[in-house]
mmCIF file of C-alpha atoms and ligand atoms in Angstrom:
data_model
loop_
_atom_site.group_PDB
_atom_site.id
_atom_site.type_symbol
_atom_site.label_atom_id
_atom_site.label_comp_id
_atom_site.label_asym_id
_atom_site.label_seq_id
_atom_site.Cartn_x
_atom_site.Cartn_y
_atom_site.Cartn_z
ATOM 1 C CA MET A 1 -156.202 58.436 178.694
ATOM 2 C CA GLN A 2 -152.934 58.186 176.728
ATOM 3 C CA ILE A 3 -154.914 57.094 173.687
ATOM 4 C CA LEU A 4 -157.204 60.147 173.925
ATOM 5 C CA ILE A 5 -154.220 62.491 174.303
ATOM 6 C CA GLY A 6 -152.561 60.707 171.357
ATOM 7 C CA ILE A 7 -155.567 61.170 169.090
ATOM 8 C CA PHE A 8 -155.907 64.818 170.152
ATOM 9 C CA LEU A 9 -152.197 65.452 169.475
ATOM 10 C CA ALA A 10 -152.428 63.704 166.077
ATOM 11 C CA ILE A 11 -155.421 65.858 165.066
ATOM 12 C CA LEU A 12 -153.593 69.007 166.212
ATOM 13 C CA VAL A 13 -150.433 68.163 164.225
ATOM 14 C CA ALA A 14 -152.409 67.111 161.134
ATOM 15 C CA VAL A 15 -154.480 70.318 161.113
ATOM 16 C CA LEU A 16 -151.375 72.493 161.554
ATOM 17 C CA ALA A 17 -149.556 70.617 158.767
ATOM 18 C CA TRP A 18 -152.579 70.818 156.492
ATOM 19 C CA ARG A 19 -152.907 74.570 157.078
ATOM 20 C CA ALA A 20 -149.177 75.023 156.431
ATOM 21 C CA GLY A 21 -149.556 73.138 153.139
ATOM 22 C CA SER A 22 -147.355 70.179 154.165
ATOM 23 C CA LEU A 23 -150.259 67.721 153.935
ATOM 24 C CA SER A 24 -153.130 67.414 151.488
ATOM 25 C CA TRP A 25 -156.627 66.709 152.839
ATOM 26 C CA SER A 26 -156.224 62.930 152.376
ATOM 27 C CA GLY A 27 -152.723 63.136 153.844
ATOM 28 C CA ALA A 28 -154.048 64.885 156.950
ATOM 29 C CA LEU A 29 -156.680 62.159 157.416
ATOM 30 C CA ALA A 30 -154.040 59.410 157.099
ATOM 31 C CA ALA A 31 -151.799 61.338 159.521
ATOM 32 C CA VAL A 32 -154.590 61.416 162.133
ATOM 33 C CA ILE A 33 -154.937 57.620 161.922
ATOM 34 C CA THR A 34 -151.220 56.686 161.861
ATOM 35 C CA GLY A 35 -150.237 59.487 164.265
ATOM 36 C CA GLY A 36 -153.103 58.607 166.617
ATOM 37 C CA LEU A 37 -151.949 54.961 166.760
ATOM 38 C CA ILE A 38 -148.268 55.841 167.218
ATOM 39 C CA PHE A 39 -148.837 58.619 169.790
ATOM 40 C CA GLY A 40 -151.678 56.868 171.613
ATOM 41 C CA LEU A 41 -150.260 53.336 171.787
ATOM 42 C CA GLY A 42 -146.530 54.084 171.917
ATOM 43 C CA GLY A 43 -146.655 57.087 174.235
ATOM 44 C CA PRO A 44 -144.180 60.000 174.480
ATOM 45 C CA PRO A 45 -141.002 58.244 173.179
ATOM 46 C CA TRP A 46 -142.786 57.083 170.008
ATOM 47 C CA ALA A 47 -144.410 60.497 169.597
ATOM 48 C CA VAL A 48 -141.020 62.243 169.810
ATOM 49 C CA LEU A 49 -139.518 60.077 167.033
ATOM 50 C CA LEU A 50 -142.477 60.599 164.711
ATOM 51 C CA LEU A 51 -142.471 64.360 165.357
ATOM 52 C CA THR A 52 -138.678 64.555 164.868
ATOM 53 C CA PHE A 53 -139.142 62.963 161.444
ATOM 54 C CA PHE A 54 -142.195 65.016 160.519
ATOM 55 C CA ILE A 55 -140.870 68.401 161.629
ATOM 56 C CA SER A 56 -137.299 68.021 160.323
ATOM 57 C CA SER A 57 -138.436 66.744 156.925
ATOM 58 C CA SER A 58 -141.109 69.451 156.562
ATOM 59 C CA VAL A 59 -138.547 72.138 157.385
ATOM 60 C CA LEU A 60 -136.071 70.726 154.833
ATOM 61 C CA SER A 61 -138.790 70.477 152.158
ATOM 62 C CA ARG A 62 -139.371 74.196 152.520
ATOM 63 C CA ALA A 63 -135.752 75.264 152.895
ATOM 64 C CA PHE A 64 -133.823 76.184 149.755
ATOM 65 C CA SER A 65 -137.138 76.066 147.857
ATOM 66 C CA LYS A 66 -135.891 78.632 145.308
ATOM 67 C CA ARG A 67 -132.904 76.531 144.324
ATOM 68 C CA LYS A 68 -135.092 73.459 144.094
ATOM 69 C CA THR A 69 -138.016 74.763 142.037
ATOM 70 C CA SER A 70 -136.510 73.597 138.748
ATOM 71 C CA LEU A 71 -136.152 70.119 140.193
ATOM 72 C CA ALA A 72 -139.538 69.989 141.885
ATOM 73 C CA GLU A 73 -141.271 68.663 138.806
ATOM 74 C CA LYS A 74 -139.025 65.600 138.716
ATOM 75 C CA PHE A 75 -140.664 64.285 141.831
ATOM 76 C CA SER A 76 -144.081 62.805 141.333
ATOM 77 C CA LYS A 77 -145.564 64.916 144.103
ATOM 78 C CA GLY A 78 -144.748 68.353 145.450
ATOM 79 C CA SER A 79 -143.936 69.066 149.068
ATOM 80 C CA GLN A 80 -147.615 68.472 149.946
ATOM 81 C CA ARG A 81 -147.939 64.869 151.132
ATOM 82 C CA ASP A 82 -151.030 62.811 150.304
ATOM 83 C CA TRP A 83 -152.341 59.699 152.087
ATOM 84 C CA GLY A 84 -150.116 57.337 150.086
ATOM 85 C CA GLN A 85 -146.964 59.160 151.159
ATOM 86 C CA VAL A 86 -148.103 59.354 154.781
ATOM 87 C CA LEU A 87 -148.798 55.609 154.909
ATOM 88 C CA ALA A 88 -145.525 54.858 153.078
ATOM 89 C CA ASN A 89 -143.590 56.728 155.770
ATOM 90 C CA GLY A 90 -145.668 56.039 158.878
ATOM 91 C CA GLY A 91 -147.720 52.903 158.128
ATOM 92 C CA LEU A 92 -145.096 50.462 159.359
ATOM 93 C CA GLY A 93 -144.649 52.555 162.523
ATOM 94 C CA ALA A 94 -148.396 52.320 163.232
ATOM 95 C CA LEU A 95 -148.263 48.513 162.836
ATOM 96 C CA LEU A 96 -145.252 48.300 165.180
ATOM 97 C CA ALA A 97 -147.087 50.475 167.743
ATOM 98 C CA LEU A 98 -150.028 48.038 167.584
ATOM 99 C CA GLY A 99 -147.652 45.106 168.168
ATOM 100 C CA TYR A 100 -146.026 46.934 171.065
ATOM 101 C CA THR A 101 -149.326 46.956 173.010
ATOM 102 C CA ILE A 102 -149.219 43.154 173.344
ATOM 103 C CA PRO A 103 -147.631 42.435 176.760
ATOM 104 C CA PRO A 104 -144.825 42.151 177.616
ATOM 105 C CA HIS A 105 -143.622 45.248 175.741
ATOM 106 C CA GLN A 106 -141.110 43.903 173.263
ATOM 107 C CA GLU A 107 -137.979 46.060 173.212
ATOM 108 C CA TRP A 108 -137.118 44.938 169.675
ATOM 109 C CA LEU A 109 -140.358 46.500 168.368
ATOM 110 C CA TRP A 110 -139.226 49.868 169.744
ATOM 111 C CA LEU A 111 -135.836 49.431 168.052
ATOM 112 C CA ALA A 112 -137.583 48.379 164.817
ATOM 113 C CA PHE A 113 -139.666 51.568 164.992
ATOM 114 C CA ALA A 114 -136.519 53.653 165.561
ATOM 115 C CA GLY A 115 -134.859 51.954 162.550
ATOM 116 C CA ALA A 116 -137.924 52.595 160.361
ATOM 117 C CA MET A 117 -138.044 56.276 161.366
ATOM 118 C CA ALA A 118 -134.255 56.596 160.867
ATOM 119 C CA ALA A 119 -134.616 55.169 157.341
ATOM 120 C CA VAL A 120 -137.454 57.439 156.215
ATOM 121 C CA ASN A 121 -135.761 60.446 157.811
ATOM 122 C CA ALA A 122 -132.431 59.561 156.150
ATOM 123 C CA ASP A 123 -134.204 59.148 152.813
ATOM 124 C CA THR A 124 -136.056 62.465 153.107
ATOM 125 C CA TRP A 125 -132.933 64.368 154.173
ATOM 126 C CA SER A 126 -130.868 62.891 151.320
ATOM 127 C CA THR A 127 -133.594 63.688 148.789
ATOM 128 C CA GLU A 128 -134.057 67.259 150.015
ATOM 129 C CA LEU A 129 -130.349 68.072 150.440
ATOM 130 C CA GLY A 130 -128.879 65.807 147.749
ATOM 131 C CA VAL A 131 -130.429 67.926 144.988
ATOM 132 C CA LEU A 132 -128.255 70.826 146.180
ATOM 133 C CA SER A 133 -125.111 68.929 145.171
ATOM 134 C CA THR A 134 -123.113 70.830 142.561
ATOM 135 C CA ILE A 135 -121.450 67.590 141.426
ATOM 136 C CA PRO A 136 -123.759 65.389 139.322
ATOM 137 C CA PRO A 137 -124.896 62.266 141.195
ATOM 138 C CA ARG A 138 -124.017 58.767 140.039
ATOM 139 C CA MET A 139 -126.385 55.855 139.575
ATOM 140 C CA ILE A 140 -126.034 53.544 142.590
ATOM 141 C CA THR A 141 -126.125 50.467 140.353
ATOM 142 C CA THR A 142 -123.891 51.445 137.422
ATOM 143 C CA GLY A 143 -121.851 54.435 138.649
ATOM 144 C CA GLN A 144 -122.963 56.350 135.559
ATOM 145 C CA LYS A 145 -123.337 60.139 135.958
ATOM 146 C CA VAL A 146 -126.994 61.214 135.955
ATOM 147 C CA GLU A 147 -128.989 64.433 136.251
ATOM 148 C CA ARG A 148 -129.686 65.753 139.753
ATOM 149 C CA GLY A 149 -132.945 64.394 141.166
ATOM 150 C CA THR A 150 -132.849 61.175 139.120
ATOM 151 C CA SER A 151 -134.286 58.210 141.042
ATOM 152 C CA GLY A 152 -131.428 55.901 142.007
ATOM 153 C CA GLY A 153 -128.740 58.590 141.784
ATOM 154 C CA ILE A 154 -126.506 59.110 144.829
ATOM 155 C CA SER A 155 -124.065 61.864 145.801
ATOM 156 C CA LEU A 156 -121.678 62.498 148.693
ATOM 157 C CA ILE A 157 -123.926 65.307 150.012
ATOM 158 C CA GLY A 158 -126.915 62.952 149.813
ATOM 159 C CA ILE A 159 -125.154 60.227 151.798
ATOM 160 C CA LEU A 160 -123.939 62.702 154.452
ATOM 161 C CA ALA A 161 -127.480 64.115 154.682
ATOM 162 C CA ALA A 162 -128.860 60.578 155.118
ATOM 163 C CA MET A 163 -126.387 60.026 157.921
ATOM 164 C CA GLY A 164 -127.477 63.291 159.567
ATOM 165 C CA GLY A 165 -131.160 62.364 159.334
ATOM 166 C CA ALA A 166 -130.541 58.911 160.820
ATOM 167 C CA THR A 167 -128.305 60.320 163.571
ATOM 168 C CA LEU A 168 -130.974 62.798 164.674
ATOM 169 C CA ILE A 169 -133.497 59.936 165.094
ATOM 170 C CA GLY A 170 -130.836 57.866 166.890
ATOM 171 C CA ILE A 171 -130.120 60.658 169.378
ATOM 172 C CA ALA A 172 -133.858 61.217 169.991
ATOM 173 C CA THR A 173 -134.208 57.460 170.646
ATOM 174 C CA VAL A 174 -131.378 57.022 173.154
ATOM 175 C CA ILE A 175 -132.526 60.084 175.124
ATOM 176 C CA PHE A 176 -135.534 57.941 176.109
ATOM 177 C CA THR A 177 -133.443 54.882 176.936
ATOM 178 C CA ALA A 178 -131.464 55.084 180.177
ATOM 179 C CA SER A 179 -129.267 52.160 179.274
ATOM 180 C CA GLN A 180 -125.618 51.103 179.222
ATOM 181 C CA SER A 181 -126.164 49.944 175.636
ATOM 182 C CA TRP A 182 -127.047 53.433 174.384
ATOM 183 C CA LEU A 183 -124.000 53.653 172.101
ATOM 184 C CA TYR A 184 -124.800 50.294 170.498
ATOM 185 C CA ARG A 185 -128.418 51.416 170.047
ATOM 186 C CA LEU A 186 -127.301 54.698 168.462
ATOM 187 C CA ASN A 187 -124.984 52.889 166.038
ATOM 188 C CA ILE A 188 -127.498 50.276 164.890
ATOM 189 C CA ILE A 189 -130.167 52.973 164.368
ATOM 190 C CA ILE A 190 -127.783 55.032 162.192
ATOM 191 C CA LEU A 191 -126.837 51.843 160.322
ATOM 192 C CA GLY A 192 -130.508 50.914 159.803
ATOM 193 C CA GLY A 193 -131.234 54.411 158.500
ATOM 194 C CA LEU A 194 -128.313 54.368 156.058
ATOM 195 C CA VAL A 195 -129.017 50.863 154.734
ATOM 196 C CA GLY A 196 -132.716 51.720 154.376
ATOM 197 C CA SER A 197 -132.015 54.865 152.353
ATOM 198 C CA LEU A 198 -129.446 53.104 150.132
ATOM 199 C CA PHE A 199 -132.011 50.323 149.565
ATOM 200 C CA ASP A 200 -134.440 53.063 148.491
ATOM 201 C CA SER A 201 -131.868 54.256 145.907
ATOM 202 C CA ILE A 202 -131.266 50.706 144.643
ATOM 203 C CA LEU A 203 -135.011 50.211 144.129
ATOM 204 C CA GLY A 204 -135.198 53.645 142.453
ATOM 205 C CA ALA A 205 -132.462 52.572 140.037
ATOM 206 C CA THR A 206 -133.966 49.168 139.257
ATOM 207 C CA VAL A 207 -137.618 48.262 139.864
ATOM 208 C CA GLN A 208 -139.341 51.622 140.491
ATOM 209 C CA ALA A 209 -141.507 52.746 137.573
ATOM 210 C CA ILE A 210 -139.869 55.781 135.912
ATOM 211 C CA TYR A 211 -141.500 57.723 133.093
ATOM 212 C CA TRP A 212 -140.431 59.974 130.231
ATOM 213 C CA CYS A 213 -141.903 63.319 129.184
ATOM 214 C CA PRO A 214 -141.409 63.755 125.393
ATOM 215 C CA THR A 215 -142.160 67.512 125.563
ATOM 216 C CA CYS A 216 -139.554 68.311 128.249
ATOM 217 C CA ASN A 217 -137.152 65.496 127.266
ATOM 218 C CA LYS A 218 -136.912 64.495 130.912
ATOM 219 C CA GLU A 219 -137.253 61.527 133.203
ATOM 220 C CA THR A 220 -140.029 61.887 135.767
ATOM 221 C CA GLU A 221 -141.909 59.921 138.424
ATOM 222 C CA ARG A 222 -145.137 61.563 137.263
ATOM 223 C CA HIS A 223 -147.749 59.474 135.483
ATOM 224 C CA PRO A 224 -150.003 59.563 133.503
ATOM 225 C CA MET A 225 -149.456 63.333 133.084
ATOM 226 C CA HIS A 226 -146.324 65.453 133.471
ATOM 227 C CA THR A 227 -146.495 68.908 135.147
ATOM 228 C CA CYS A 228 -146.389 70.444 131.654
ATOM 229 C CA GLY A 229 -149.571 68.552 130.722
ATOM 230 C CA SER A 230 -147.974 66.041 128.346
ATOM 231 C CA PRO A 231 -148.714 62.342 128.813
ATOM 232 C CA THR A 232 -145.679 60.404 130.073
ATOM 233 C CA SER A 233 -144.608 56.905 129.060
ATOM 234 C CA GLN A 234 -142.730 54.359 131.107
ATOM 235 C CA VAL A 235 -139.004 54.024 130.380
ATOM 236 C CA ARG A 236 -137.784 51.704 133.124
ATOM 237 C CA GLY A 237 -138.800 49.723 136.190
ATOM 238 C CA TRP A 238 -141.934 47.694 136.854
ATOM 239 C CA TYR A 239 -145.202 49.562 136.212
ATOM 240 C CA TRP A 240 -146.739 48.555 139.572
ATOM 241 C CA VAL A 241 -143.826 49.788 141.731
ATOM 242 C CA ASN A 242 -144.475 53.429 142.602
ATOM 243 C CA ASN A 243 -142.590 55.815 144.873
ATOM 244 C CA ASP A 244 -144.827 55.101 147.888
ATOM 245 C CA MET A 245 -144.030 51.372 147.711
ATOM 246 C CA VAL A 246 -140.324 52.157 147.492
ATOM 247 C CA ASN A 247 -140.560 54.394 150.573
ATOM 248 C CA PHE A 248 -142.414 51.708 152.491
ATOM 249 C CA ALA A 249 -139.694 49.197 151.548
ATOM 250 C CA CYS A 250 -137.094 51.708 152.770
ATOM 251 C CA SER A 251 -138.764 51.908 156.210
ATOM 252 C CA LEU A 252 -139.107 48.109 156.358
ATOM 253 C CA MET A 253 -135.406 47.650 155.571
ATOM 254 C CA GLY A 254 -134.436 50.154 158.295
ATOM 255 C CA ALA A 255 -136.624 48.307 160.811
ATOM 256 C CA ILE A 256 -135.184 44.887 159.859
ATOM 257 C CA VAL A 257 -131.542 46.008 160.055
ATOM 258 C CA THR A 258 -131.877 47.836 163.395
ATOM 259 C CA ALA A 259 -134.075 45.207 165.074
ATOM 260 C CA GLY A 260 -131.895 42.442 163.626
ATOM 261 C CA PHE A 261 -128.715 43.857 165.172
ATOM 262 C CA TRP A 262 -130.589 44.452 168.433
ATOM 263 C CA LEU A 263 -131.734 40.822 168.601
ATOM 264 C CA LEU A 264 -128.145 39.715 167.876
ATOM 265 C CA LEU A 265 -126.967 41.459 171.056
ATOM 266 C CA THR A 266 -129.779 40.314 173.336
HETATM 267 ZN ZN1 ZN B 1 -143.130 67.793 130.464
#
């Protein structure tokens, strides 16, 4: 029964998001599969975390859109998410939900899921709000000042936003856990989210494939074609590491940190 409700809820959310323009057609299909697994196998607590991430990040993507239009082209994809982005953010969660069905329910898998959601939420919040920083960001690896929106650049606003995104997931998690260890849980979820999003920036500064548009004289994640129509050429990173892989690594790091600290305590 829970599985049927889960699949129904996932279809409902995916259709609404597709109609609102937050998901492409392939993204909606991937959301039905990952959402169906997470809602159906994890139940209400898992559903709340996934929805907290999905709704808060969709709202932030749309907010301040006027101030962000000039930066939008720097990101390889617009605010409409395709299947690759959906799997990068929710794929690990779906796998953890599958693992959670094996009795006895392993508490650490729930904490790993919370850490993964905290990391992708932290990363989305810092990306969406960090571009509003009036102070130029600095490269996480070298400290060099870079243009706003550059992969691997961090700012104070971005870090505070990441903390906010992780904290929201942490609060949503402990609401479902009547436990004396709620404060410890909250702290390790926030920590997992922060470490995950900083790991995302480190990968963005080092191994992620970044391209150059000769017409606009700009760095971009877009390849093979920039938004202006010019072909882009790679300037740094490894050609096979795209933004979706970096996001998946971010969620994995969040899961490892949070679950790791949880297993330390228990
Ligand atoms: Zn261009």
